[in-house]
Short mmCIF file of C-alpha atoms and ligand atoms in Angstrom, two decimals:
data_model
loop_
_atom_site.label_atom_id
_atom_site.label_comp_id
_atom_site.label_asym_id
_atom_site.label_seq_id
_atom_site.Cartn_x
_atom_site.Cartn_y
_atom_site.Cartn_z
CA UNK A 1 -1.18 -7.96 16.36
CA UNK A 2 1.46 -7.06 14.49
CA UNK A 3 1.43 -5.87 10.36
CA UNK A 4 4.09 -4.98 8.17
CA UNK A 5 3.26 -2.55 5.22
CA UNK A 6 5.62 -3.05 2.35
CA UNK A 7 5.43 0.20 -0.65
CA UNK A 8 7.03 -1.17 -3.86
CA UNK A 9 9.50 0.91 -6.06
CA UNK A 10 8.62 4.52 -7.04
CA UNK A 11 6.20 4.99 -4.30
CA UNK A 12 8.53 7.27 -2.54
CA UNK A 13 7.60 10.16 -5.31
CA UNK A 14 4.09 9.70 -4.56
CA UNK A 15 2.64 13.13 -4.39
CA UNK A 16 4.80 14.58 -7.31
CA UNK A 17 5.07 10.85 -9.35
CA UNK A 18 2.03 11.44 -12.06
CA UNK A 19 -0.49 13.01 -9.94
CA UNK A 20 -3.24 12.83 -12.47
CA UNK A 21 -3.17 9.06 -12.05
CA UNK A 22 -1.97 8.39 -8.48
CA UNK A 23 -2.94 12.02 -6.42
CA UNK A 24 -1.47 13.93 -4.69
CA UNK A 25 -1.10 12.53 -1.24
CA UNK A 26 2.96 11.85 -0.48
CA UNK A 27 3.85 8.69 0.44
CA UNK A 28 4.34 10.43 4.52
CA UNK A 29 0.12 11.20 4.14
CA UNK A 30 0.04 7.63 3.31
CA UNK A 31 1.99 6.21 5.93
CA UNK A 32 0.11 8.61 8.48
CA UNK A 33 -3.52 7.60 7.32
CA UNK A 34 -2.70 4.30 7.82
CA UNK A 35 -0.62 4.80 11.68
CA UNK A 36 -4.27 5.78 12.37
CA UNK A 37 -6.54 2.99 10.94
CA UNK A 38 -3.66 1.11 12.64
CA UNK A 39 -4.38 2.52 16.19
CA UNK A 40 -8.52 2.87 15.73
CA UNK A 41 -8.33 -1.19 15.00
CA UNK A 42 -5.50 -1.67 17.87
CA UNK A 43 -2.72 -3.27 15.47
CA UNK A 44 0.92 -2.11 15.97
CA UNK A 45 1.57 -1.37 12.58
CA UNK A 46 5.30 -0.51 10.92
CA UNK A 47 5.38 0.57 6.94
CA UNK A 48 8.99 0.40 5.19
CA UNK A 49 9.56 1.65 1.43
CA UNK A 50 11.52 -0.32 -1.30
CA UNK A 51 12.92 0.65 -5.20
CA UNK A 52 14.61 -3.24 -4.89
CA UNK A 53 12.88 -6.50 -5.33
CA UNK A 54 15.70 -7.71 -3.35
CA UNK A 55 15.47 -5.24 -0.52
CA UNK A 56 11.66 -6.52 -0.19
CA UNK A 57 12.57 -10.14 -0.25
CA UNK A 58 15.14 -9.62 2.54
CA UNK A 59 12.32 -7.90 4.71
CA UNK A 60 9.51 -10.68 3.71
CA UNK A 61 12.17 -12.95 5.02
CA UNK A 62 12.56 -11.16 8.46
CA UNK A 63 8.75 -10.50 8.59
CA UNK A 64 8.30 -14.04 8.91
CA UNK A 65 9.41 -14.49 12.59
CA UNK A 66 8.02 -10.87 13.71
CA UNK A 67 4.91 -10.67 12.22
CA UNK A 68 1.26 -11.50 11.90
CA UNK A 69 0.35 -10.30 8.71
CA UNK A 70 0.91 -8.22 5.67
CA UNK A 71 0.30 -5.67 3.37
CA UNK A 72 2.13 -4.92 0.65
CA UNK A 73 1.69 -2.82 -2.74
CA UNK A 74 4.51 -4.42 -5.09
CA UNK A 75 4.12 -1.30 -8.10
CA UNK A 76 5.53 -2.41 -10.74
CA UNK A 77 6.88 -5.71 -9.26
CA UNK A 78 3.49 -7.43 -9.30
CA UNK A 79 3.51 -7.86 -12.92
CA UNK A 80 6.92 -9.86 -13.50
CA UNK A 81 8.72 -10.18 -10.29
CA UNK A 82 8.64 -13.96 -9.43
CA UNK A 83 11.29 -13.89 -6.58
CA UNK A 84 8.60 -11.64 -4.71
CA UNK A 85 5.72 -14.01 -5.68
CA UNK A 86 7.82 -16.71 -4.23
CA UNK A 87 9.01 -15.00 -1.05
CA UNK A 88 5.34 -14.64 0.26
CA UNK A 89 4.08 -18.08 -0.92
CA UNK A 90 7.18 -19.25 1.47
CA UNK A 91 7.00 -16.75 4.23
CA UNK A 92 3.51 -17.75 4.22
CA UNK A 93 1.78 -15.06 6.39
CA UNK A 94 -1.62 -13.86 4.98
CA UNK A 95 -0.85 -11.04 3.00
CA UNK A 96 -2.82 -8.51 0.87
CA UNK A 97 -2.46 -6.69 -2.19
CA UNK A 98 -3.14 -3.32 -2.37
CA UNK A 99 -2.99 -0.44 -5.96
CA UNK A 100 -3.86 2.69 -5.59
CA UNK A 101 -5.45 2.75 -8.32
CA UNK A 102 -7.61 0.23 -10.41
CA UNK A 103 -4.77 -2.05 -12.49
CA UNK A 104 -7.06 -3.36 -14.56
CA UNK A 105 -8.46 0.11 -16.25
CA UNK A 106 -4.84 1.34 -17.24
CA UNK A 107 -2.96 -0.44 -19.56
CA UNK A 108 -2.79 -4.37 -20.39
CA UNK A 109 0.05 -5.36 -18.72
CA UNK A 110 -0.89 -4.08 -15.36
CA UNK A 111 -3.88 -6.41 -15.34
CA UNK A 112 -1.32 -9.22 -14.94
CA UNK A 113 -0.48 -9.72 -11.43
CA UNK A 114 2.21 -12.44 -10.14
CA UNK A 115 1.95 -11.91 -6.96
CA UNK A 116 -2.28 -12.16 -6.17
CA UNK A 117 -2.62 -15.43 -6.55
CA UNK A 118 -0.05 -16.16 -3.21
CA UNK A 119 -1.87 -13.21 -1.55
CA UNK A 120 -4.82 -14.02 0.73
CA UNK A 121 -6.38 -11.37 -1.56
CA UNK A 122 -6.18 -7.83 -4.13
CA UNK A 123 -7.68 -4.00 -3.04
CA UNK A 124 -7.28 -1.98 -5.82
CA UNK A 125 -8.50 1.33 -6.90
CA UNK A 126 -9.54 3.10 -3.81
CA UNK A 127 -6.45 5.57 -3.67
CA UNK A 128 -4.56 5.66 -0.44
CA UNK A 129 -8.33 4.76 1.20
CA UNK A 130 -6.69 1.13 -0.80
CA UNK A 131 -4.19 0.79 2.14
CA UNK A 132 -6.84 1.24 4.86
CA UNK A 133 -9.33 -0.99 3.34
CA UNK A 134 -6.52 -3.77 3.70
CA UNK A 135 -5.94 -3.27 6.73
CA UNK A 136 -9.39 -3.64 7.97
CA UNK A 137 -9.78 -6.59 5.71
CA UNK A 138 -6.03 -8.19 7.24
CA UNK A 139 -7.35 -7.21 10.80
CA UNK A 140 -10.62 -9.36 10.38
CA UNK A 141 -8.59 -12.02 8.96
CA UNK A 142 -6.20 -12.44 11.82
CA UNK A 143 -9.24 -12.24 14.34
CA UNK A 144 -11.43 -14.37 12.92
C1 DQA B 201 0.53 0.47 -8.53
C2 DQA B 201 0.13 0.00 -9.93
C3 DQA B 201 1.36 -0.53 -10.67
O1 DQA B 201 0.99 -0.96 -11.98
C4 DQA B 201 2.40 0.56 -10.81
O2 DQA B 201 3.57 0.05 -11.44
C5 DQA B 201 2.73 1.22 -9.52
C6 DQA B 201 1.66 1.48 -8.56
C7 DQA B 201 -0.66 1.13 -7.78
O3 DQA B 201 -0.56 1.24 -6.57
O4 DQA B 201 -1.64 1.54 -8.40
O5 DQA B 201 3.86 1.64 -9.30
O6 DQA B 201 0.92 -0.66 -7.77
#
């Protein structure tokens, strides 16, 4: 089984990017906490970092011939970035959405989302744990 992991733009500063609302963990933590959900549920996982809507189109579009399934936590680009929306409805793998933290306790327009309603389904709020969560959820999806 094989799932790609797609962080959205500023994620890279994770760790120093407004650690009062997103933590402290770096986005390397991140990326290791997930390597070992990956391995405990037997799923060869890879996790790639974007600041370009285009950048993450191009890899949805090479996703769909070498994956299963995805995850993917579009930051900022889930509340206005329609290419993206439109690049998973036609890659068409199930795919879910993960925040860090809760979207719709912060302010209005994070509440919006373009991108959920092509996404198999939304974790949000649970910190990095958010990531993990999907996984588990994406792994009992593609087994069912
Ligand atoms: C985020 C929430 C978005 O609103 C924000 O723009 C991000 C991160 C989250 O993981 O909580 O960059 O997707």
């Amino acid at each position: 089984m094989n799932v790609l992991v797609i962080h959205g733009p500023n994620l890279d500063l994770l760790g120093t990017r407004e650690p009062h609302v997103y933590g402290t963990a770096t986005l390397a933590d991140i990326d290791a906490r997930i390597r070992r959900v990956a391995e405990a549920l037997k799923i060869d996982v890879r996790t790639v970092q974007h600041n370009s809507e285009g950048a993450i189109v191009d890899e949805l579009h090479r996703a769909a011939a070498t994956v299963d399934g995805i995850v993917v936590n579009p930051a900022a680009f889930t509340h206005y970035a329609y290419a993206l929306r439109d690049a998973i409805a036609a890659v068409g793998k199930p795919t879910i959405e993960v925040h860090i933290t809760n979207v719709h306790a912060r302010e209005p327009f994070r509440a919006h989302s373009v991108t959920a309603g092509v996404c198999h389904g939304t974790i949000a709020g649970f910190g990095a744990e958010s990531y993990c969560l999907a996984l588990r959820a994406l792994a009992d999806l593609l087994r069912r």
